[in-house]
Short mmCIF file of C-alpha atoms and ligand atoms in Angstrom, two decimals:
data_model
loop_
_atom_site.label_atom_id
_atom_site.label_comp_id
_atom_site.label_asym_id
_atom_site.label_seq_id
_atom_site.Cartn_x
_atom_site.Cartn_y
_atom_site.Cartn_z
CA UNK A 864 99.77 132.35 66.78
CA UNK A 865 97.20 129.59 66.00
CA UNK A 866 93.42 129.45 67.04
CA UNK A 867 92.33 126.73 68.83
CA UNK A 868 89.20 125.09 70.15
CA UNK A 869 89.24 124.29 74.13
CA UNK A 870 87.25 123.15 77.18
CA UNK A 871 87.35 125.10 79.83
CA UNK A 872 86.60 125.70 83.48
CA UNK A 873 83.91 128.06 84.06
CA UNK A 874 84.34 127.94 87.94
CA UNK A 875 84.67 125.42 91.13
CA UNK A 876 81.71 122.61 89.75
CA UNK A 877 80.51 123.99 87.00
CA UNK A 878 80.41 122.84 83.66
CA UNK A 879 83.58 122.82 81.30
CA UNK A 880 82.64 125.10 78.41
CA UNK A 881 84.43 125.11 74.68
CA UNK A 882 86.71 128.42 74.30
CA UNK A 883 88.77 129.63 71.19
CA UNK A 884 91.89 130.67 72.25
CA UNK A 885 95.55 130.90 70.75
CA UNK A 886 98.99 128.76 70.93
CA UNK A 887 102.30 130.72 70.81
CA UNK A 888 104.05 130.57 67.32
CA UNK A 889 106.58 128.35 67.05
CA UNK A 890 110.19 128.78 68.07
CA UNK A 891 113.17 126.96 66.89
CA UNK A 892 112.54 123.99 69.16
CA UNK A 893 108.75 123.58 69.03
CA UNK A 894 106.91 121.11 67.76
CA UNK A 895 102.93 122.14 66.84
CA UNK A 896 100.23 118.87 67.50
CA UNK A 897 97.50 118.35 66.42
CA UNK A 898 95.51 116.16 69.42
CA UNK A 899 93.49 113.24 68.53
CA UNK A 900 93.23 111.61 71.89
CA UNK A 901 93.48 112.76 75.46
CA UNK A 902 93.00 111.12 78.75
CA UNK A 903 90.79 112.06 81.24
CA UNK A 904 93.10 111.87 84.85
CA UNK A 905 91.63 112.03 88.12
CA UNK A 906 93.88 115.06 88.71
CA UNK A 907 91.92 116.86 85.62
CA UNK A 908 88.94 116.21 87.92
CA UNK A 909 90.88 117.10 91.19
CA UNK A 910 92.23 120.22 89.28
CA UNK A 911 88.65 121.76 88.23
CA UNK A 912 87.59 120.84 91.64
CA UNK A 913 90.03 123.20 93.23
CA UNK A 914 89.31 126.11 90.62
CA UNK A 915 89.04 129.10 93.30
CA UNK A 916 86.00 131.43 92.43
CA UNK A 917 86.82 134.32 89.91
CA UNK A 918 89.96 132.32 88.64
CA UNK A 919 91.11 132.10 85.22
CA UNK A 920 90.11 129.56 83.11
CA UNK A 921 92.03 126.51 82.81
CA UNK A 922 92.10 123.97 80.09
CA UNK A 923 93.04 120.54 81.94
CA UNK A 924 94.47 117.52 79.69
CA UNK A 925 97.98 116.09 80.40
CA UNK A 926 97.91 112.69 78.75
CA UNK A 927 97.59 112.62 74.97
CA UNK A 928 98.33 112.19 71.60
CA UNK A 929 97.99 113.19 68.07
CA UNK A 930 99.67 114.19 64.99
CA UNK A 931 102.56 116.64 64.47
CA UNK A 932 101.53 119.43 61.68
CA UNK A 933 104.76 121.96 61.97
CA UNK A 934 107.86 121.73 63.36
CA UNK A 935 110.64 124.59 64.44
CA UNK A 936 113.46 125.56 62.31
CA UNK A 937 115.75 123.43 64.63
CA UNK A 938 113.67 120.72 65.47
CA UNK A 939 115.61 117.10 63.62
CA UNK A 940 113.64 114.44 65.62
CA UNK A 941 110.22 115.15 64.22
CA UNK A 942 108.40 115.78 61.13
CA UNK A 943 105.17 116.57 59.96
CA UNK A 944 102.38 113.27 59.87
CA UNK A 945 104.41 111.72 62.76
CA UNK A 946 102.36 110.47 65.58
CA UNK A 947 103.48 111.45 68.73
CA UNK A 948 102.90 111.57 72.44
CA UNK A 949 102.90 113.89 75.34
CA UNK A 950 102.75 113.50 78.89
CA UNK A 951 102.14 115.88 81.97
CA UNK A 952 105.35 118.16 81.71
CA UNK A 953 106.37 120.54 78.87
CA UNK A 954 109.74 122.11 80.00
CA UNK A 955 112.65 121.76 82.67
CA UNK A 956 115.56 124.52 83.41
CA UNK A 957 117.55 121.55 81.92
CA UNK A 958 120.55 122.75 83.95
CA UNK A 959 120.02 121.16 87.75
CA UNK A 960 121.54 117.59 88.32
CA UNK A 961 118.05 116.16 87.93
CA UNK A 962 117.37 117.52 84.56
CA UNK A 963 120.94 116.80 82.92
CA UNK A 964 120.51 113.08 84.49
CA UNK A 965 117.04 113.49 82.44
CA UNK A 966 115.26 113.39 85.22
CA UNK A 967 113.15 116.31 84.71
CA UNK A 968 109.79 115.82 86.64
CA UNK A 969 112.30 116.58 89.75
CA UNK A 970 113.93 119.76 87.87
CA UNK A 971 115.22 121.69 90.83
CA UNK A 972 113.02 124.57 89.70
CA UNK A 973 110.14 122.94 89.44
CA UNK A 974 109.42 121.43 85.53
CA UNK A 975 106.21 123.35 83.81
CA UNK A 976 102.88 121.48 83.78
CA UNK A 977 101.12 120.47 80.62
CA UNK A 978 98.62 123.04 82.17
CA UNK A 979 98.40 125.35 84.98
CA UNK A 980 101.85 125.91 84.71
CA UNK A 981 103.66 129.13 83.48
CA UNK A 982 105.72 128.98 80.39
CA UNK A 983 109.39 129.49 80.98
CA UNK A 984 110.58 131.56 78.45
CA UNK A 985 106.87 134.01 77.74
CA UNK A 986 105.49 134.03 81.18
CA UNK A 987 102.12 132.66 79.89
CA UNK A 988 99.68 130.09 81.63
CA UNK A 989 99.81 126.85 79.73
CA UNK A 990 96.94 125.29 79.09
CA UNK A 991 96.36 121.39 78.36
CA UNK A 992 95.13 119.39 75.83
CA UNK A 993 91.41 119.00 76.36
CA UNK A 994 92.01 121.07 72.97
CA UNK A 995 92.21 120.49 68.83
CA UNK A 996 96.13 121.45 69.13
CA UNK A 997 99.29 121.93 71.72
CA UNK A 998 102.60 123.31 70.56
CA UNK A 999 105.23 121.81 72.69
CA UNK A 1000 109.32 122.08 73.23
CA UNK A 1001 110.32 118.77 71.21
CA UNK A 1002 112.55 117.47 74.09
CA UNK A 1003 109.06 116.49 75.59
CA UNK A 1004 107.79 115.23 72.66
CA UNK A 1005 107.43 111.46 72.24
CA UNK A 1006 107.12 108.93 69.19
CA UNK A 1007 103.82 106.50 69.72
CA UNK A 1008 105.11 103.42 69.72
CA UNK A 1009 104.42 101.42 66.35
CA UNK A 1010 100.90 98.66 66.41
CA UNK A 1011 99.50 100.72 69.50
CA UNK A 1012 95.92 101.62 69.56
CA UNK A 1013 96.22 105.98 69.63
CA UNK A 1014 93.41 105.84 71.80
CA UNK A 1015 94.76 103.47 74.35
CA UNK A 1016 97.84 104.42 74.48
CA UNK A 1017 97.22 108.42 75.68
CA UNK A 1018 96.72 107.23 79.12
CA UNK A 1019 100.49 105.87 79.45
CA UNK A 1020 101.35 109.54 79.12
CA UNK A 1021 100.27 110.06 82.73
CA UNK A 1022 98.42 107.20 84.12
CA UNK A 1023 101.13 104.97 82.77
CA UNK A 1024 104.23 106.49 83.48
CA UNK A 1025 103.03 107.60 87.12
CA UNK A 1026 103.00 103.46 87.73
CA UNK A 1027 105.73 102.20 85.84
CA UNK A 1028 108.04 104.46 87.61
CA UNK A 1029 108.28 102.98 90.94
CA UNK A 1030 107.37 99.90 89.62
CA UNK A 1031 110.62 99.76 88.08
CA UNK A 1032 112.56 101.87 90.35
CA UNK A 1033 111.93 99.43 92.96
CA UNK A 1034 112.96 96.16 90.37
CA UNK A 1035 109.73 94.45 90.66
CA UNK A 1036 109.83 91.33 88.70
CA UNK A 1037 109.19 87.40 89.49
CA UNK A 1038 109.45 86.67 93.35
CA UNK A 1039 108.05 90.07 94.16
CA UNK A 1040 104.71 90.12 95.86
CA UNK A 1041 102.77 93.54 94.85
CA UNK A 1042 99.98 95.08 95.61
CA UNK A 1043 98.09 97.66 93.86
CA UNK A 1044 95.26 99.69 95.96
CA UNK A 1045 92.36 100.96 93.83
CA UNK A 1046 91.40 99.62 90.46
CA UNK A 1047 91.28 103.16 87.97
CA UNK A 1048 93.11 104.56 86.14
CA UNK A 1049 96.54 104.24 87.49
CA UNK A 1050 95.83 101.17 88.88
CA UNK A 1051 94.62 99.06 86.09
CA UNK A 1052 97.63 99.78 84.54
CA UNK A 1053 99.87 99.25 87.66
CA UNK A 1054 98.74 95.50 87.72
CA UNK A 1055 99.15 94.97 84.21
CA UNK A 1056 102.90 96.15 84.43
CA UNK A 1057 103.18 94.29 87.87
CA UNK A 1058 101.97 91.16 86.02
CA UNK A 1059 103.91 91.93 82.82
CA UNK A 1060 106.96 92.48 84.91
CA UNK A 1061 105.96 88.62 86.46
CA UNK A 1062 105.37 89.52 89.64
CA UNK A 1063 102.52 88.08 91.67
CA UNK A 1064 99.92 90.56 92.70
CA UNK A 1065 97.09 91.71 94.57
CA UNK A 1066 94.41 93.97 93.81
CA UNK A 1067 92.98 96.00 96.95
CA UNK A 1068 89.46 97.55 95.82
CA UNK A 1069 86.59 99.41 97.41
CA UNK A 1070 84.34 97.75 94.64
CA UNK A 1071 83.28 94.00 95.28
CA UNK A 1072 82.29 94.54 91.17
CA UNK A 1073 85.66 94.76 90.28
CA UNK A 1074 87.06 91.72 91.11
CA UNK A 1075 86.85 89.48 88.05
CA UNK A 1076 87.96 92.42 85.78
CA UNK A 1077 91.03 92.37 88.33
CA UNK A 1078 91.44 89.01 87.58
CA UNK A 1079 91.22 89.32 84.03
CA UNK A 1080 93.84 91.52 84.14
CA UNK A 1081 95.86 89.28 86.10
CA UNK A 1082 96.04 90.16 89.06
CA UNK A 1083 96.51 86.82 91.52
CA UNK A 1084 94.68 87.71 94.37
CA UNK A 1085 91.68 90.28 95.15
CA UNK A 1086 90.99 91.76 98.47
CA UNK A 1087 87.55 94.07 99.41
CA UNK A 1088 89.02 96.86 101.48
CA UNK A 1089 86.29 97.17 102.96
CA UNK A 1090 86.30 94.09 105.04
CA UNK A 1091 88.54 94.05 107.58
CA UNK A 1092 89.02 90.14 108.06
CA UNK A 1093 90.03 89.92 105.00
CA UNK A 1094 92.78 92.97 105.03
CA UNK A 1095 94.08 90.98 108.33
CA UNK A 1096 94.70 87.73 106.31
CA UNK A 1097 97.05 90.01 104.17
CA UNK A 1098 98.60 90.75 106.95
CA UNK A 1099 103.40 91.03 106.81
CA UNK A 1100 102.98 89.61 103.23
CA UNK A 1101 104.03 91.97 100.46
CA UNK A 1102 106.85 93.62 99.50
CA UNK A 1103 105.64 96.61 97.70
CA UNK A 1104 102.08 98.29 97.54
CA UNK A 1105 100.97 101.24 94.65
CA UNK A 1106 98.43 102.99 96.56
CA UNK A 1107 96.47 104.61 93.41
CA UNK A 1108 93.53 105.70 95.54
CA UNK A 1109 92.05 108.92 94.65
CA UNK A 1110 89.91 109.40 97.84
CA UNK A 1111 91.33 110.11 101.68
CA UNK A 1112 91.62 106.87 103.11
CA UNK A 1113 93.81 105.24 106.18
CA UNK A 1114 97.21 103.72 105.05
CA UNK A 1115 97.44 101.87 108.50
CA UNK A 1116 95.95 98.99 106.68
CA UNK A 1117 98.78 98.56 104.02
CA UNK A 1118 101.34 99.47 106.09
CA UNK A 1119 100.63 96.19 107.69
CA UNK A 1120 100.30 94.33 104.63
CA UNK A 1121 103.98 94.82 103.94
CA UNK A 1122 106.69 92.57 104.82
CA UNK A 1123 109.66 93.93 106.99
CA UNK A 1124 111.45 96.25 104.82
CA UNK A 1125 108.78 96.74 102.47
CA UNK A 1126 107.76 100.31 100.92
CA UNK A 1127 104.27 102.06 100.01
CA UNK A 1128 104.37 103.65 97.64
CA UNK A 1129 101.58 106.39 97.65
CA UNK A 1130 100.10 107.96 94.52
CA UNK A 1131 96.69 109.17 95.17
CA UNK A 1132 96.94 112.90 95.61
CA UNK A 1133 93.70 113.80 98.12
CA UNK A 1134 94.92 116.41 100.46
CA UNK A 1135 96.78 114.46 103.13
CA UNK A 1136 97.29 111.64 104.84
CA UNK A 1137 98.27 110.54 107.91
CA UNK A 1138 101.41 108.01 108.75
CA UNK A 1139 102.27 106.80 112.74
CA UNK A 1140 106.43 106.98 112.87
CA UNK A 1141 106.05 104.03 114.90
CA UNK A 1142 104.55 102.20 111.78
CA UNK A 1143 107.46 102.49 110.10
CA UNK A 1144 110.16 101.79 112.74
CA UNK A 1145 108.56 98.82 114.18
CA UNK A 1146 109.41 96.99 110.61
CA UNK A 1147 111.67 99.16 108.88
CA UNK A 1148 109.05 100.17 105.90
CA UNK A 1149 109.48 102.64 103.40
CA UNK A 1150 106.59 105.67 102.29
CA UNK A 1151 107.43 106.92 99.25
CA UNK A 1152 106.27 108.93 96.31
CA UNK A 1153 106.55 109.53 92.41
CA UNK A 1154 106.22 112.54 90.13
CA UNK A 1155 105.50 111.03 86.88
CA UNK A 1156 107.67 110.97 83.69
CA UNK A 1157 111.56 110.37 83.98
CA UNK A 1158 111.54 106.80 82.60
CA UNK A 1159 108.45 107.84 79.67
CA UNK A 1160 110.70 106.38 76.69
CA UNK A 1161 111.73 103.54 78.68
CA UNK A 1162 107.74 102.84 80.00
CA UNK A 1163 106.82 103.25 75.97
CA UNK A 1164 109.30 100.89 74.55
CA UNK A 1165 108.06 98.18 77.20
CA UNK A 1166 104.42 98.99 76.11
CA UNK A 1167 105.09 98.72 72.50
CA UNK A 1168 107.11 95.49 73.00
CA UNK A 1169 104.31 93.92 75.26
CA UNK A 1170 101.35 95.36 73.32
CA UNK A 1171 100.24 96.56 76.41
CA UNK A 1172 97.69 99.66 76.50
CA UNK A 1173 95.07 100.89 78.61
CA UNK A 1174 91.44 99.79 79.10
CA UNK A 1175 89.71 102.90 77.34
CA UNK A 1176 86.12 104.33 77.29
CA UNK A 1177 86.44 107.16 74.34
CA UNK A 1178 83.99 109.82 74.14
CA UNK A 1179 83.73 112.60 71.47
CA UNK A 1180 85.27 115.68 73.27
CA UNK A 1181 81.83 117.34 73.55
CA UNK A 1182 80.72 114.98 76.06
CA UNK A 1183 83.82 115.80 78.74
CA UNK A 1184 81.36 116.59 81.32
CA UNK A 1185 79.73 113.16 80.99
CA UNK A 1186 83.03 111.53 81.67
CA UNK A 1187 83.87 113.92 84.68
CA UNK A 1188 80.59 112.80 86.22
CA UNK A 1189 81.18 109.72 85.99
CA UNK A 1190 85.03 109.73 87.07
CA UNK A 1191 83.84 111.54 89.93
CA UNK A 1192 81.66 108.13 90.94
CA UNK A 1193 84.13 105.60 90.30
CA UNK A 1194 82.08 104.63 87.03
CA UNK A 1195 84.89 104.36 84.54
CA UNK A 1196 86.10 100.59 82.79
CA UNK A 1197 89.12 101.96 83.35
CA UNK A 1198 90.11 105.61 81.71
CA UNK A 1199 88.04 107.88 79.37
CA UNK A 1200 89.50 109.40 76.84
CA UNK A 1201 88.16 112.13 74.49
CA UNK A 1202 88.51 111.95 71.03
CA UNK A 1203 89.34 114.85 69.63
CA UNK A 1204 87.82 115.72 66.22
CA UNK A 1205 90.42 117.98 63.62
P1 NAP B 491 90.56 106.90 89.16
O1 NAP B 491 90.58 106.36 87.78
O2 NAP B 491 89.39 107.65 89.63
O3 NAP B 491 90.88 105.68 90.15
C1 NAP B 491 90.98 105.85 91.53
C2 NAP B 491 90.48 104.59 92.23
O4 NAP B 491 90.71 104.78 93.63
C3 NAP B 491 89.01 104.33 92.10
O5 NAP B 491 88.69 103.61 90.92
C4 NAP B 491 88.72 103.49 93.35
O6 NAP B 491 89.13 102.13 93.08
C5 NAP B 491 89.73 104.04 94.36
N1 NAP B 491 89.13 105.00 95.33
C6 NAP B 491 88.49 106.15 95.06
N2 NAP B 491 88.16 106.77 96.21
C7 NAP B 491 88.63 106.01 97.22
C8 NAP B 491 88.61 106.12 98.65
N3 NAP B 491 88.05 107.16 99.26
N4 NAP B 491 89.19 105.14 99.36
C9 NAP B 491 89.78 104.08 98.77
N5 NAP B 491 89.80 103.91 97.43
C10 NAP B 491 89.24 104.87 96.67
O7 NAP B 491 91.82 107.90 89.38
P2 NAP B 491 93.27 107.90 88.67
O8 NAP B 491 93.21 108.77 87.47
O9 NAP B 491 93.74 106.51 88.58
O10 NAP B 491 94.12 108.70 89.75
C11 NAP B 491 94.30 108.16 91.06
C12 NAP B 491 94.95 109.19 91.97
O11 NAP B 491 96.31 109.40 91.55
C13 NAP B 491 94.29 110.58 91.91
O12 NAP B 491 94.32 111.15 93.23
C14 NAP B 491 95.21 111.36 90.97
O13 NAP B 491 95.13 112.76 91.17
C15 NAP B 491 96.55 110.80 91.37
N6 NAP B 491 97.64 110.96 90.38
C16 NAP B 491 98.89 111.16 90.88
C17 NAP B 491 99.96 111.27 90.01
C18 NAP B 491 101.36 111.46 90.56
O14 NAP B 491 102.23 111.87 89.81
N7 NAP B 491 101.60 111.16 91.83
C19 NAP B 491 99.75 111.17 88.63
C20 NAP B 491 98.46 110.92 88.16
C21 NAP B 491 97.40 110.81 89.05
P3 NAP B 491 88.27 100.88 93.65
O15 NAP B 491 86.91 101.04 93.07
O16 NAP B 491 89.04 99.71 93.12
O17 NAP B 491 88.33 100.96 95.14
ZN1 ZN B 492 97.44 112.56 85.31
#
């Protein structure tokens, strides 16, 4: 067992509080990391929100990176000083269709969560890594891709893969018209893959501020949500729209955006949201969803070979509550991440 230094919930709202508390020793196929960076994800923030009153505390963190400092007896792919990379699941069954096609973020029995999951094999709570150290099975354990900013790259662990996985599911590329609703976390980094991928794209944002960072990142065209003229002249023209929204909001709008045949693809995880059937029949569209990190390796090689990161505000670990606060009002250029000191 290994003593660690955590932030914690202390109840629905308050304050997240550092705790000491242990990792398991290692077994045979665990790798032990210590965490330089984490992301801050609007589901940390969605997470704490939900905490029920009396319940136990909970350590968010599911994007990050760091340093490996031990490794199992039967661990070969690692070694100590490597820099590595962990996203928001820790362990599959690896014995359903989904996770021997290495698809394990649809394991049939559900994968375990970087936190507020339950360890397979002890029957623990895991607990993320808004903490100095994780120990993690090594199949989820991935190699930061060489000339990558640490900092910037944590936030592909979630934020990242969570976009790049329909993205390229649904073989976006040049000729496909995009859009990408809500410019955060997930969405900055949806339009830089759109763009990267060289598909022409559109920004949909709440925030009239954001529209020559949206540019800048290069997106093609900007729309205000907010005004409906504007969402009419969009009106049967894309193919595929990311809806990265955090907030409950009406979908009618993009539904009508797309082109016959077109999907939206929703991300945003408020509690729910409505969809009319006849929506969909009148034009043959497509609602779907995506749980995060099948293609991770293939998202990172694509990063590395594009030098493409995310936009990052770090903050020294003690000062998580300042970036919740700010998350929370849609104050963020475009992820925090904590820096973690050893
Ligand atoms: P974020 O950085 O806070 O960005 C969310 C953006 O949504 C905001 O910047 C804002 O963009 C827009 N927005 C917020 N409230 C809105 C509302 N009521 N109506 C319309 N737009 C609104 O959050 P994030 O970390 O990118 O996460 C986005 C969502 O994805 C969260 O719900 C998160 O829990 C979820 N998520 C899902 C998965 C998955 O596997 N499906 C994985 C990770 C995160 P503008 O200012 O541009 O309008
Ligand atoms: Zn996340």
């Amino acid at each position: 067992m290994r003593a660690v230094t955590g932030y914690a919930t202390t109840g629905p709202h308050g304050p997240l509080r550092p705790i000491q508390f242990t990792r398991r020793a290692l077994r045979p196929d665990d790798v032990a990391v210590r965490v330089t960076h984490v992301g801050v994800c609007h589901s940390d923030l969605h997470a704490v929100e939900g905490i029920a009153p009396g319940a136990p505390r909970l350590v968010p963190g599911h994007e990050f990176v760091g340093e490996v400092t031990e490794v199992g007896a039967e661990v070969t792919r690692f070694q100590v000083g490597d820099a590595v990379a962990v996203g928001n699941i820790v362990d599959s069954c690896g014995e359903c269709e989904n996770c021997l096609a290495h698809r394990e973020p649809y394991c049939r029995e559900f994968p375990t969560l970087t936190y507020g999951g339950v360890d397979r094999r002890d029957g623990t709570p895991t607990q993320g890594a808004y903490s100095t150290g994780y120990v993690v099975r090594d199949a989820f354990v991935h190699d930061l891709p060489a000339g990558l900013d640490p900092a910037a790259t944590a936030p592909l662990m979630c934020a990242g893969v969570t976009t790049w996985s329909p993205l390229s599911r649904a073989g976006v590329g040049p000729g496909t018209q995009v859009g990408v609703v809500g410019l955060g976390g997930l969405g900055h980094l949806a339009v830089k893959f759109a763009v990267a991928l060289g598909a022409r794209v559109t920004v949909f944002t709440t925030s009239a501020a954001k529209a020559d960072d949206a540019r800048a990142l290069g997106a093609h065209d900007v729309v205000l949500s907010t005004d409906p003229g504007a969402m009419a002249a969009v009106a049967g023209r894309l193919d595929f729209v990311l809806d990265t929204a955090s907030g409950a909001h009406d979908l009618a709008p993009y539904l009508a955006a797309l082109r016959i045949d077109g999907t939206l693809c929703v991300l945003g995880l408020p509690e729910q949201y409505v969809v009319s059937p006849m929506s969909l029949l009148g034009r043959s569209l497509t609602v779907s969803g995506s749980g995060g990190t099948a293609e991770t390796q293939e998202m990172l090689d694509f990063c590395g070979a594009h030098g493409l990161t995310a936009d990052v505000e770090v903050l020294p670990i003690d000062e998580v509550n300042t970036a919740f606060e700010r998350l929370a009002r849609n104050d963020v250029r475009y992820r925090f991440v904590l820096a973690v000191a050893s």
